[in-house]
Every structure is written in C-alpha cells, then in structure tokens.
Short mmCIF file of C-alpha atoms in Angstrom, two decimals:
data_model
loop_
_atom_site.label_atom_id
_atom_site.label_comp_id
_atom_site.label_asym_id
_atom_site.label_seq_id
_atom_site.Cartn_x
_atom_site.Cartn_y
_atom_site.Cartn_z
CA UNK A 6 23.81 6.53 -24.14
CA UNK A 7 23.57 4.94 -20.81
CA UNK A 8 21.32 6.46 -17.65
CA UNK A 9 22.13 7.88 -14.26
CA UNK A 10 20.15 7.71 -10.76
CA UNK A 11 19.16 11.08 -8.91
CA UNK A 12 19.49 9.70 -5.24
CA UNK A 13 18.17 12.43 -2.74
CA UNK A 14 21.26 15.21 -2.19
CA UNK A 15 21.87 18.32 -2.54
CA UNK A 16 22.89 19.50 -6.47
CA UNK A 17 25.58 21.19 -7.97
CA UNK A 18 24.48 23.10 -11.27
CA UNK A 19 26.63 25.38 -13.18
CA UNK A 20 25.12 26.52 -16.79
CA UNK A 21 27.96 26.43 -19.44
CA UNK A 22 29.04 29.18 -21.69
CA UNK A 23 29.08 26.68 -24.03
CA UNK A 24 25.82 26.72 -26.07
CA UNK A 25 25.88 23.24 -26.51
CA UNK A 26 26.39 22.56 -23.20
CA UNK A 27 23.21 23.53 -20.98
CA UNK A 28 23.59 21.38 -17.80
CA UNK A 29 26.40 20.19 -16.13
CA UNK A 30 26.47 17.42 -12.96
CA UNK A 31 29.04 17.25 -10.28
CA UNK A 32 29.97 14.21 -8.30
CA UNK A 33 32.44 12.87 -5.62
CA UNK A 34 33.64 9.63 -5.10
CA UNK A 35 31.70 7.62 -3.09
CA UNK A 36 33.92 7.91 0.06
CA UNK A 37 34.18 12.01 -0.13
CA UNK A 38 31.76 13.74 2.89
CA UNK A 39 32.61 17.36 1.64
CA UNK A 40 30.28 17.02 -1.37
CA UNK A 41 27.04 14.99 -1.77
CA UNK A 42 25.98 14.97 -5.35
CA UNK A 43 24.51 12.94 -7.28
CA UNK A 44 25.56 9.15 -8.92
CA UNK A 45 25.88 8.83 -12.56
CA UNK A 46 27.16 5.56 -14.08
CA UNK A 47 28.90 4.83 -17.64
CA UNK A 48 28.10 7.81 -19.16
CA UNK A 49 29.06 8.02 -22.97
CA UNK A 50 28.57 10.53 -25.33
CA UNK A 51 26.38 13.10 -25.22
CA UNK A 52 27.55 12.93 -21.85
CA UNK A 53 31.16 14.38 -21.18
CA UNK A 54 33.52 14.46 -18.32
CA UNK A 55 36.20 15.80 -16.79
CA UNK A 56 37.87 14.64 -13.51
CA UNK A 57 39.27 16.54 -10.53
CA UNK A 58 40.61 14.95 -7.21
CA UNK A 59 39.22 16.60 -3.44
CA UNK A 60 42.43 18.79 -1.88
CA UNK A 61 40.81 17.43 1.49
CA UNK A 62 40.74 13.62 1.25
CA UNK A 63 42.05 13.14 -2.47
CA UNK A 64 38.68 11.66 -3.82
CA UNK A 65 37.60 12.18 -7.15
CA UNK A 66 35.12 14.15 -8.46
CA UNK A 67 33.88 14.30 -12.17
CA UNK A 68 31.65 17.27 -13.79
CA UNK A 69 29.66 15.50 -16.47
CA UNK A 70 28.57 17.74 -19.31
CA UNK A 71 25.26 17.35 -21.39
CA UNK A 72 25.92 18.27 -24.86
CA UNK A 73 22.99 18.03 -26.74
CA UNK A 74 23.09 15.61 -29.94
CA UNK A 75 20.71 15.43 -33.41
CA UNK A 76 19.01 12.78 -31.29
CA UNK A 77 17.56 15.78 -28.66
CA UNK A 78 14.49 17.48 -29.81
CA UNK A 79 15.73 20.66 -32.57
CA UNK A 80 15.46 23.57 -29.61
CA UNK A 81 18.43 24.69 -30.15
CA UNK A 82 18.09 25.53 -33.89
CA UNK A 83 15.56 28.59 -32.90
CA UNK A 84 15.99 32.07 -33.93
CA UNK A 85 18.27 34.32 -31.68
CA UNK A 86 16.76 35.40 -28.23
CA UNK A 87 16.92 38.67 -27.25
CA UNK A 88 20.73 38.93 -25.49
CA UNK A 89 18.89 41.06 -22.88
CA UNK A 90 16.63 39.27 -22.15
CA UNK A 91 13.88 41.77 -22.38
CA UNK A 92 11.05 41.33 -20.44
CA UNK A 93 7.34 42.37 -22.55
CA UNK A 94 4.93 44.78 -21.27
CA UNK A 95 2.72 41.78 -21.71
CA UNK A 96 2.64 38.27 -22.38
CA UNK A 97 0.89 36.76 -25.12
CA UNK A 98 0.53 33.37 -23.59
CA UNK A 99 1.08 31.69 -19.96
CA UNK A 100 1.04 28.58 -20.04
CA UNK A 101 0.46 26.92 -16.34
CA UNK A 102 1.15 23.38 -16.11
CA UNK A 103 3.97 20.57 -14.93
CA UNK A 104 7.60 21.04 -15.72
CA UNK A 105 8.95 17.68 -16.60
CA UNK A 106 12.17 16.35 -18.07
CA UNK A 107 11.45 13.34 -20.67
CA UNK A 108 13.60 10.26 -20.88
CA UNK A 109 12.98 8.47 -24.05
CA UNK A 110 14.42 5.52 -24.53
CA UNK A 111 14.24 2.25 -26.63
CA UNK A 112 13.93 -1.05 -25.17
CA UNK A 113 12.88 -4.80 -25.74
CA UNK A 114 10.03 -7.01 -23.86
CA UNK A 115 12.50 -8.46 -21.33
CA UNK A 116 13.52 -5.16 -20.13
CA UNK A 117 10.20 -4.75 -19.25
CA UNK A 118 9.20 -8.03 -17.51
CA UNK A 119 12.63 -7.71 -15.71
CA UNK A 120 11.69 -4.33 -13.79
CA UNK A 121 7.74 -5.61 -13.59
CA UNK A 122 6.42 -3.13 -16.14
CA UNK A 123 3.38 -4.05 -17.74
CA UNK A 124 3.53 -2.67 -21.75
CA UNK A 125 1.50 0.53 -22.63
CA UNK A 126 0.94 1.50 -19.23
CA UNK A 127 1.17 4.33 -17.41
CA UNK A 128 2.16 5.04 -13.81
CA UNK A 129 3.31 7.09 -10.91
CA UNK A 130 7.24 6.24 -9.47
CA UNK A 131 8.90 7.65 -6.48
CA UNK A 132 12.41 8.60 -6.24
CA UNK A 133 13.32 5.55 -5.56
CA UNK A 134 11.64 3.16 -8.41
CA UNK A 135 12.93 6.65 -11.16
CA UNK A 136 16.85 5.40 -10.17
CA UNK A 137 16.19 2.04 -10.35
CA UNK A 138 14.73 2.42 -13.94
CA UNK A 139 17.27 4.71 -15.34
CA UNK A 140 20.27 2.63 -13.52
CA UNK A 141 18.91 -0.50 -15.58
CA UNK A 142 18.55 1.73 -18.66
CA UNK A 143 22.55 1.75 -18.28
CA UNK A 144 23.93 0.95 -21.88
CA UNK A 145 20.28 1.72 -23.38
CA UNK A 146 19.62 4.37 -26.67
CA UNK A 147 17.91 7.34 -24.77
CA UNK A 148 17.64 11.10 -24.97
CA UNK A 149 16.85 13.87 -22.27
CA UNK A 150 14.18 16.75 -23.83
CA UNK A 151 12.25 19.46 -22.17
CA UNK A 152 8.76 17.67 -22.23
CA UNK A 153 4.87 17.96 -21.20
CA UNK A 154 2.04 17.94 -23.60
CA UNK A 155 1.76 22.10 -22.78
CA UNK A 156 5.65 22.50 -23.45
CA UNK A 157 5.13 21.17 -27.09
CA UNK A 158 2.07 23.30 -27.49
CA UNK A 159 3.79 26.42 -26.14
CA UNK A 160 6.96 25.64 -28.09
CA UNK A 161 4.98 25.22 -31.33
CA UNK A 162 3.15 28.86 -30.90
CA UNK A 163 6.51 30.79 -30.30
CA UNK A 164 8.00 28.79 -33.48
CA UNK A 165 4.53 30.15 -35.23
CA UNK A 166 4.16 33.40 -34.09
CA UNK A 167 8.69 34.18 -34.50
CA UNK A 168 8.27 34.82 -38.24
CA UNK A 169 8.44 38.51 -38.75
CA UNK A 170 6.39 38.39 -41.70
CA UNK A 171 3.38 37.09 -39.95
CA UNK A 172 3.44 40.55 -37.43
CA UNK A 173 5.58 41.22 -34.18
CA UNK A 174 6.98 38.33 -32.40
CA UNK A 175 4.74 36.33 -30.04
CA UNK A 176 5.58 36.47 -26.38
CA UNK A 177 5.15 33.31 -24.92
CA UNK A 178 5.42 31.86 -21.49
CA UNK A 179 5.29 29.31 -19.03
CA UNK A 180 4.70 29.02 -14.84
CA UNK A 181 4.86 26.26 -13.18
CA UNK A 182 7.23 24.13 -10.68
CA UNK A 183 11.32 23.36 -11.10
CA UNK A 184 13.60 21.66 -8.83
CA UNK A 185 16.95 23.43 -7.91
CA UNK A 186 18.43 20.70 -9.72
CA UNK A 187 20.56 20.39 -12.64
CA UNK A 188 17.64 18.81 -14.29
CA UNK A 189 15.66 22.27 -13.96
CA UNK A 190 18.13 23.85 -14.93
CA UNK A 191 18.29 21.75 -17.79
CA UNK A 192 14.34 22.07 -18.34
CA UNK A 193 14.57 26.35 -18.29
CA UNK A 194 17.65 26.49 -20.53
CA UNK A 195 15.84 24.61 -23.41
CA UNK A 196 12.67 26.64 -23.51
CA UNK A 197 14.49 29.81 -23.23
CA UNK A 198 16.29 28.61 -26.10
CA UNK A 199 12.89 27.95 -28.13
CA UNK A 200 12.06 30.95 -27.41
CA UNK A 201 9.67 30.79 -24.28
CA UNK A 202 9.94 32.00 -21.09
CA UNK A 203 10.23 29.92 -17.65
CA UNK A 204 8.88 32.31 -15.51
CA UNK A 205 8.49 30.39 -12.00
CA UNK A 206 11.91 29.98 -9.61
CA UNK A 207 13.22 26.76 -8.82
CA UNK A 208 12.19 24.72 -5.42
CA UNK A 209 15.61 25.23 -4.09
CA UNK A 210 15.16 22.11 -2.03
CA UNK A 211 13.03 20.21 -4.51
CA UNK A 212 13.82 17.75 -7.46
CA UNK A 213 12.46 17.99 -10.81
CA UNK A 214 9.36 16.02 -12.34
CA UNK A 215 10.76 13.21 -15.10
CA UNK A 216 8.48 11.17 -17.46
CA UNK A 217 10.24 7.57 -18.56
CA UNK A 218 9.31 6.90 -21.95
CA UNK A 219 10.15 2.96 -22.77
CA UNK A 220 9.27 2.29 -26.54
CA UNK A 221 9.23 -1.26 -27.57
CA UNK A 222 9.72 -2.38 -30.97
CA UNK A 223 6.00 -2.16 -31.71
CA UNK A 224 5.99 1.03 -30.58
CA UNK A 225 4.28 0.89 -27.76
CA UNK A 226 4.95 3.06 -25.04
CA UNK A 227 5.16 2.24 -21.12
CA UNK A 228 5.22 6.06 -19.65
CA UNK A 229 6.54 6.03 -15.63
CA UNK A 230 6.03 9.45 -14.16
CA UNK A 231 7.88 11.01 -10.82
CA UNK A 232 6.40 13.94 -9.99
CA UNK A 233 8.85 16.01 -7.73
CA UNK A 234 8.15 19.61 -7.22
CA UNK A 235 5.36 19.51 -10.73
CA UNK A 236 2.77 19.37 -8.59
CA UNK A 237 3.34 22.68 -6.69
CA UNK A 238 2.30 25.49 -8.08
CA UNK A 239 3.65 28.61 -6.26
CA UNK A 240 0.89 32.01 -6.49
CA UNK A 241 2.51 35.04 -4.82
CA UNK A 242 2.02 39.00 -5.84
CA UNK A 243 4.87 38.46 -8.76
CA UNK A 244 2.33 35.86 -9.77
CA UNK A 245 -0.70 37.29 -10.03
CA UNK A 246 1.07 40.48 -11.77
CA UNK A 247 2.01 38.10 -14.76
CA UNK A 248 -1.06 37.08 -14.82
CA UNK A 249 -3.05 40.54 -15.38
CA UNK A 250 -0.78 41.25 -18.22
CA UNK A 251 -1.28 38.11 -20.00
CA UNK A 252 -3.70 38.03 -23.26
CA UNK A 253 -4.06 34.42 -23.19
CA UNK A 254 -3.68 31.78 -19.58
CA UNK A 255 -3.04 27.70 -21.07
CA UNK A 256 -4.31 25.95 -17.56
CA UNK A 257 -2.96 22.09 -18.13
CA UNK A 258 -5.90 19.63 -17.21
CA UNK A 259 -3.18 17.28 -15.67
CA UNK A 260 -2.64 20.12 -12.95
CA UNK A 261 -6.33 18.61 -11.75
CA UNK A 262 -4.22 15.42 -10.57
CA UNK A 263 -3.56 17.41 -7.33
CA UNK A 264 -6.35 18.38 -4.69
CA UNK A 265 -3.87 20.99 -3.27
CA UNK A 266 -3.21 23.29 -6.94
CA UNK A 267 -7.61 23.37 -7.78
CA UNK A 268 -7.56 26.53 -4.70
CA UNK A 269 -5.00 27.93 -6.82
CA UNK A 270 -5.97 27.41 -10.53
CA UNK A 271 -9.36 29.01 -9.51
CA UNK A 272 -7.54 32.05 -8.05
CA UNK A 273 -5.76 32.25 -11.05
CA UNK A 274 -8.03 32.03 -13.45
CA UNK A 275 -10.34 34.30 -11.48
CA UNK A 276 -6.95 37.39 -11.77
CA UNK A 277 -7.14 36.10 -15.74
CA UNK A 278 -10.67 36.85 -16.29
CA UNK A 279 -10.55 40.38 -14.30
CA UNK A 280 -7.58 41.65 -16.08
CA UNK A 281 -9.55 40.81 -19.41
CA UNK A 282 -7.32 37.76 -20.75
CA UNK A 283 -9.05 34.67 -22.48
CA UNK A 284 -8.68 31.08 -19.72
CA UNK A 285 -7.86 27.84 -21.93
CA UNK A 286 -8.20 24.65 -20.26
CA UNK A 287 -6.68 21.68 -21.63
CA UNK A 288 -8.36 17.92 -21.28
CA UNK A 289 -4.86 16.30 -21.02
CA UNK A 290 -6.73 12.64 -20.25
CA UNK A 291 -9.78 11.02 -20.12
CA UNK A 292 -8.85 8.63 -16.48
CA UNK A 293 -7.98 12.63 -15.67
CA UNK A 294 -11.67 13.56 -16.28
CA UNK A 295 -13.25 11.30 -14.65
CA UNK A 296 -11.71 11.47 -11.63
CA UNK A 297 -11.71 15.40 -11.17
CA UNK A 298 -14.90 15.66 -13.05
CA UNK A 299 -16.60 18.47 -11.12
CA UNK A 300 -13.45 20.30 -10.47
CA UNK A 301 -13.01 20.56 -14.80
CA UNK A 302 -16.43 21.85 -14.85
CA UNK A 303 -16.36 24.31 -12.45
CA UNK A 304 -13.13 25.69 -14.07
CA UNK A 305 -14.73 25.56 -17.58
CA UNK A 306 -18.50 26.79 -16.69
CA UNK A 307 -17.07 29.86 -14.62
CA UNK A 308 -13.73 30.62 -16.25
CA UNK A 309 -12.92 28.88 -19.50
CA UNK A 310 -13.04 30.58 -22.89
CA UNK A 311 -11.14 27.48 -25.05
CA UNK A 312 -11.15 23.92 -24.48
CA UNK A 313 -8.95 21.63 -25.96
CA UNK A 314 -10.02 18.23 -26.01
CA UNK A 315 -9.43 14.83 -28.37
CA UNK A 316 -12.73 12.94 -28.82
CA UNK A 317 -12.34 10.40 -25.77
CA UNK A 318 -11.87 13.29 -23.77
CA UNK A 319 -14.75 15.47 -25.37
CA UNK A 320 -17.30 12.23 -24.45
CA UNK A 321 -15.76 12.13 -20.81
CA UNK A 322 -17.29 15.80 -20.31
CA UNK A 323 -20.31 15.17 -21.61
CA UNK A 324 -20.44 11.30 -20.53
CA UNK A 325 -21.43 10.47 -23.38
CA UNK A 326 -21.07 6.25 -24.59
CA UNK A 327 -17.66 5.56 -26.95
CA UNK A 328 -20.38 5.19 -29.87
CA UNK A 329 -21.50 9.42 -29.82
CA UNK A 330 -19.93 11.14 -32.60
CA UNK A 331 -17.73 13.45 -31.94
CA UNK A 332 -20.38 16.07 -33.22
CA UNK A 333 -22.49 15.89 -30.47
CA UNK A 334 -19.98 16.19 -27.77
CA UNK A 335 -18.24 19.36 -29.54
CA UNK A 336 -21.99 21.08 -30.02
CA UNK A 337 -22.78 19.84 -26.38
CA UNK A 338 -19.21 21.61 -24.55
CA UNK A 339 -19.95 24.89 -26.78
CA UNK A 340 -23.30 25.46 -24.99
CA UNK A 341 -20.93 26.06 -22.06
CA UNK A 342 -17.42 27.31 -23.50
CA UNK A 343 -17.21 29.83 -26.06
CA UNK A 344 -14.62 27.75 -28.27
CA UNK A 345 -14.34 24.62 -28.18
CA UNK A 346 -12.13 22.51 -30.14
CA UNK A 347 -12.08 18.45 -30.42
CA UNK A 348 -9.73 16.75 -32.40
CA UNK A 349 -10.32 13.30 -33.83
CA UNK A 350 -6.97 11.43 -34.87
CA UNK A 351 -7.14 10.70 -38.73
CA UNK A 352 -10.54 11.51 -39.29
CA UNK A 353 -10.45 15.31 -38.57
CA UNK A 354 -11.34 17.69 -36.33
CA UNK A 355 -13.93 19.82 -35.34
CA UNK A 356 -14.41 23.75 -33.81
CA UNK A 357 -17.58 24.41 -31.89
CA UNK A 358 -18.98 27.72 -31.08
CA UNK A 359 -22.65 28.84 -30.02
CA UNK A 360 -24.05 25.04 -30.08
CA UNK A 361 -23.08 24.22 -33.78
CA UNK A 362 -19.64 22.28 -34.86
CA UNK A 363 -17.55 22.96 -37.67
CA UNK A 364 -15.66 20.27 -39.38
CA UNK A 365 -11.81 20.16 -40.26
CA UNK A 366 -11.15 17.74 -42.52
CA UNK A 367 -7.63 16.10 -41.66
CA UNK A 368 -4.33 17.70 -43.65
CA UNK A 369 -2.79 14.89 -46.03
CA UNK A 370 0.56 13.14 -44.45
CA UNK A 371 1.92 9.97 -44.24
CA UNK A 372 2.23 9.29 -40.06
CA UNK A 373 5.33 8.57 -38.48
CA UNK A 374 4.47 9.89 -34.50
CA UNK A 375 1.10 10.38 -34.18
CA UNK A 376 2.19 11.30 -29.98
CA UNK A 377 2.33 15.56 -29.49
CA UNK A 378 -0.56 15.57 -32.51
CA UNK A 379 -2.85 17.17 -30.35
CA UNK A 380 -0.43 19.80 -29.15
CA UNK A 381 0.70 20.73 -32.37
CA UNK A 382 -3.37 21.52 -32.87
CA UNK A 383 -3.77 23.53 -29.63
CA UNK A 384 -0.76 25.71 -31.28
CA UNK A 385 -2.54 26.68 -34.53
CA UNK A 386 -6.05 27.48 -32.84
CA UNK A 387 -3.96 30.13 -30.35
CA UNK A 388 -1.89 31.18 -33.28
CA UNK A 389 -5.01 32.07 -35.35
CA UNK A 390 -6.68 34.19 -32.30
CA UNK A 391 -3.50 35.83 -31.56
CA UNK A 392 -3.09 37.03 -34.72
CA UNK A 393 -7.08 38.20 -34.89
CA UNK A 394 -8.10 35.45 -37.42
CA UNK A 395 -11.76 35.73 -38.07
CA UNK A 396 -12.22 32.66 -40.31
CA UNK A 397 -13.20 29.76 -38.27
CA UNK A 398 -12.45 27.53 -40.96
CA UNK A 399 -9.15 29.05 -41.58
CA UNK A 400 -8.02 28.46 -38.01
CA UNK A 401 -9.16 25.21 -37.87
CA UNK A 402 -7.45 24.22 -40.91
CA UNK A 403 -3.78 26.09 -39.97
CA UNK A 404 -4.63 23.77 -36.79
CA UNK A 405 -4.70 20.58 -38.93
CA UNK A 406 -1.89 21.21 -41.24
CA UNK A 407 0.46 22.08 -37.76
CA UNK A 408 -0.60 18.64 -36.50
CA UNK A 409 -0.09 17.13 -39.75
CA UNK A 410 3.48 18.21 -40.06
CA UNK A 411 4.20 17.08 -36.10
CA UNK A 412 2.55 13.28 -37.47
CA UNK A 413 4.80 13.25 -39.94
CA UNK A 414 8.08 13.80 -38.36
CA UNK A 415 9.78 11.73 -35.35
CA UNK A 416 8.99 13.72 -31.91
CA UNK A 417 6.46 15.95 -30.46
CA UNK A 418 8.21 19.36 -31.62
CA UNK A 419 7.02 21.81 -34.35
CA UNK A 420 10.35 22.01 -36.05
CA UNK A 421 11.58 26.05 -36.78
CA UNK A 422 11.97 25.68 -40.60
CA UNK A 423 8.30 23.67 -40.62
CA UNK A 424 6.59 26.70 -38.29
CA UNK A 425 8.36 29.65 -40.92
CA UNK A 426 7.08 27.49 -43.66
CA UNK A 427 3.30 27.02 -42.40
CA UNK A 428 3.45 31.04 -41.28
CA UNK A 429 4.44 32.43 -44.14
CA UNK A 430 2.34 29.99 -46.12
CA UNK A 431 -1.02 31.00 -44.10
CA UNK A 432 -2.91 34.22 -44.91
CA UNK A 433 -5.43 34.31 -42.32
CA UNK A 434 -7.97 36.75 -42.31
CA UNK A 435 -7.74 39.15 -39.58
CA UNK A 436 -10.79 39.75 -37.27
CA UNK A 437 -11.72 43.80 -37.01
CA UNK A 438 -11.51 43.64 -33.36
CA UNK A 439 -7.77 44.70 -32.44
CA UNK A 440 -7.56 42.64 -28.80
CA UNK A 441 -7.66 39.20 -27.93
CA UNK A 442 -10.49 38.74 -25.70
CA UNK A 443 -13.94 37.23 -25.48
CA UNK A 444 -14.96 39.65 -27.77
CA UNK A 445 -13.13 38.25 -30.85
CA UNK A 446 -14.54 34.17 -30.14
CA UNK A 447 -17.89 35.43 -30.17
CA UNK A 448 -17.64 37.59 -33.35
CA UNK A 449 -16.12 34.10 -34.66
#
C-alpha cells in the first residue's frame, strides 16, 4: 500500500453506503481550478478508484475509496449499532482527548537516515514535513486506524461492557477535535462502528491530527506527530450538557501539551464533579509530566477520582529516583486520588486506595505487542466500577488479564470475540451501592 500527501485545500468527503467503504477522497488533475483537493499518488489496494473527466476544462478527477483490509485494526467486526442511532439519557463514559488518525507502516534503517529521522524517537511535524513522509512512504506496507492511547481504552470498554450477559450495554463516548476532512471523517466512522460515540463536530476549516508510526525490523518505533485541529478542544452549552450526564469523564494527560485546553479541562472537570460523575486523568508520558507538572496536580488534587499511570509515570508525580518501587509511588498518589492505579510492564500491577497498594500479579501470555498494554488496563479498572465491582482484587486482576490478551495479539485493540470471552468469563462481585460515584471507590 503506498501513501498520499494532504497539501492544504479544501476536502471533498462523501461517506459510502458501502460498509466497507468509510472514506472516500476526491481529486482533479493538477491543471483543473474548479476543484482543489487533495494529491494522492500510486494508490493500490485497499485504496480504489474510479475516474471522471471535468465538463469545464476536461481534466480528470479520481474518487479514491478506502476499503478497509484484515491488515486495519478488527472495528468493523463489532456488534450491530443501533440503526437509529439512539442517543442515552446518559453516558457512561466521555472520554476527552486528541483525535488522531495512525499511519503504521514498516520500514528499513535507510528510510530513516534518508528523511533525517533518528530511530525510536518521537516528534512534532507540520503539514508540510507529514506529506513529505507519507509521499516517501510511496510503495511502503502501511495501514490507516482510528488511533490515540484513549481511543484503544475507550474502544476496549464498549467491547467489555456490549455483552448482554454482563448487564445493559455500556454507553461510551468520546469529545474532542476533527478536521472537516476525509480523514475525520474517516476517524468518526470507525468508532461509531466499535461502538463509541464521536460526539464533537468537525473544524470545518481544520485538518485532522495523524501519528506516523515507522517500525523497523527490530521493532523499534520512530512516532512523528501533526497535530491539526487535536489540540482544540471546543466547550460550548451542548458541551457542558454532555458532560452533567456523564457517570464517568477520561481527561487524556497528553491534552496538558497545550497551554490554551488547561482553562478548559478545569472547567470541565469542575461541570463533572458538580453533576456527580467520577474525573479520570490519564499520565499519557513521563517528558508530559514534567513539563506540565503543576498543571497535572492541580487537576488531580482538586478534581481527579482515578489515575492511570505506568511506573515511570507514577515516579514523575511523586519525583521520585528510577530506583523507588513502584509501591511507594502508588501509596504516595493515593494520599491524594481516591484510586489510583500503576501498572508495571511484566512484573504486575498495582491499585492504591487510602495510602496502601494492592498488588496484581501479571496474567500469563506469551508477548507479541506490548504497545496499547496500558490501555487495555485502563479498560478493565472502568469496566469493573461501571459494573459496581466491589473486589479490589477482582478489578485489578480483569485489568491484567485485558492487557494480557492486547500483549498477546498484534495491535493496540481489544478484539470483540476476546472482550465477550473475558466478560462472560468474569464474575465480579457487585458493590451494594447502585451509582458510580465517589461513593463506590471509597467503599472499595
């Protein structure tokens, strides 16, 4: 599959009837002045075209089709949505983060040292330096997914909480910033069809976010992020009504990247906490922490109910040396958050509440993608208060056998058959208050 270059221009996107289908890009020749698109070169399959010529200077101009292929994450194999598309009384989860398309792709050294990248970094692109990477990825193995460490999560709890068995469907959702692009169109269209909810409108005059994943043969990853419109988050009356009737607000710790969203994620957090719902935070990453240190702390000592953190990132709250178990950091962060939970790679994880921390011990696999681990963790530990698990230990556990099964598959999504498997599987013992709230972590 080769790549094509998003050059600034106004977008043409028509959503297909077809199923397989979800996003569809229009472009004129190069000559043709009646419509600016978009340039997309050597497209193969999953990529289809057809061709049509301009009645007003003959030019050509090609709709390419995005059919989605057993390379794409498994999205589309979710259970049936609701044909009218219903909207809840109330939601569940909100998730608040960025919206950003991934491009995965496989490469070798050279590629690298020919564009300038160094391996296993990660950095910000403009527009410009996002076409020239994807024009040289012309002719590379790549696929296009819905991404974002908070996508996989959210994804993963609407797979968990769609078994009937388990109680009433989980609604699950997600705010945050689209372009009007076919690329956001793309980006709604596949978590609608896993079952959650884009609830924000598209930038009409913006571009999607992207994330350029360039694996190596040691699997090492160089990650080059454009931003676009994921930095804006828009907070209006329609938002703050979603907010009071959500159970459960996901704030994304890489939202702290931007001085001009804290204003907001404080006002929304503040309409969380007064219409009753629970305020998760996640860490997202540690060069994160330290560089909006105070702002994290002032969301987590005045709002935050859950914290979600790996063991770097537990140490960069508490700045605490590389050599501090992971113990002390989980005990220290619970003297401030109500839940706290701190994951810890192969050697466990652990749940802190009221100053004391509770070990996991890791669920048996045999890795393949250890990346969207943490994710897959955040899932179970919202799964198990949604459904008004009391056990601690029980949670914690469902937690490590969800990121277990992620680790042991390629890609960062909680497969459908996996999540009905691990539901149904799970008894977990409900808690005797009815509500989520701040009530239920502290009888915990």
């Amino acid at each position: 599959m080769s790549a094509f270059s998003l050059l600034p221009s106004s977008v043409f996107y028509k959503p297909s009837s077809s199923s397989s289908s979800p996003l569809l890009l229009s472009l004129p020749s190069s000559s043709c002045t009646h419509r600016s698109i978009i340039i997309i070169r050597s497209l193969s399959h999953p990529f289809r075209s057809t061709t049509h010529r301009c009645s007003n200077c003959s030019s050509s101009t090609t709709d390419y089709y995005y059919t989605s292929t057993s390379e794409d994450d498994d999205d589309d194999d979710d259970v049936v949505l609701d044909k009218d598309d219903h909207v809840p009384d109330r939601w569940d989860v909100l998730g608040l983060g960025q919206a950003m398309v991934d491009f995965s792709g496989i490469v070798n050294d050279d590629f690298l040292m020919r564009l300038g990248l160094e391996k296993g970094t990660r950095k910000i692109v403009n527009h410009e330096e996002r076409g020239r990477v994807l024009q040289a990825m012309d002719g590379c193995s790549y696929k296009a997914a819905a991404g974002g460490s908070l996508s996989n999560t959210l994804v993963a709890l609407a797979r968990l909480g769609g078994h009937a068995m388990a109680g009433p469907a989980l609604n699950v959702a997600m705010a945050g910033s689209i372009g009007g692009d076919p690329l956001g169109g793309f980006y709604r269209t596949k978590l609608r069809r896993a079952n959650v909810s884009f609830l924000s409108a598209p930038v009409e005059e913006g571009t999607t976010g992207t994330v350029i994943v360039l694996t190596t043969s040691d699997a090492q990853r160089t990650m080059l992020a454009y931003q676009g419109t994921s930095s804006y988050i828009n907070y209006d009356s329609s938002m703050e009504s979603i907010i009071s009737k959500t159970n459960v607000l996901v704030v994304e710790g890489y939202l702290f990247e931007f001085p001009d969203t804290i204003k907001t994620i404080k006002k929304i957090c503040q309409v969380a906490r007064d219409s009753g719902a629970l305020v998760a935070v996640t860490a997202s990453d540690v060069t994160c922490i330290e560089r909006h240190y105070d702002d994290f702390w002032e969301i987590m000592e005045n709002y935050a109910d859950i914290v979600f953190a790996n063991s770097d990132e537990a140490r960069a709250f508490c700045h605490f040396s590389s050599e501090e178990s992971p113990i002390s950091s989980t005990q220290y962060l619970s003297h401030f958050v109500p839940l706290v939970s701190v994951t810890d790679g192969p050697r466990g994880s652990y749940v802190g509440v009221k100053g004391e921390a509770l070990y996991i011990p890791p669920s048996p696999c045999v890795p393949v993608d250890t990346c969207g681990a943490g994710d897959a963790y955040a899932s179970g530990i919202l799964y198990g208060l949604l459904r008004g698990a009391s056990d601690l230990k029980g949670m914690g556990t469902l937690a490590a056998r969800v990121a277990a099964t992620v680790v042991a598959q390629q890609g960062t999504r909680l497969r459908v058959q996996d999540a009905a498997r691990l539901a149904e599987s799970f008894a977990l013992t409900p808690s005797p208050h009815a509500d989520v709230g701040s009530d239920q972590i502290s009888s915990l």
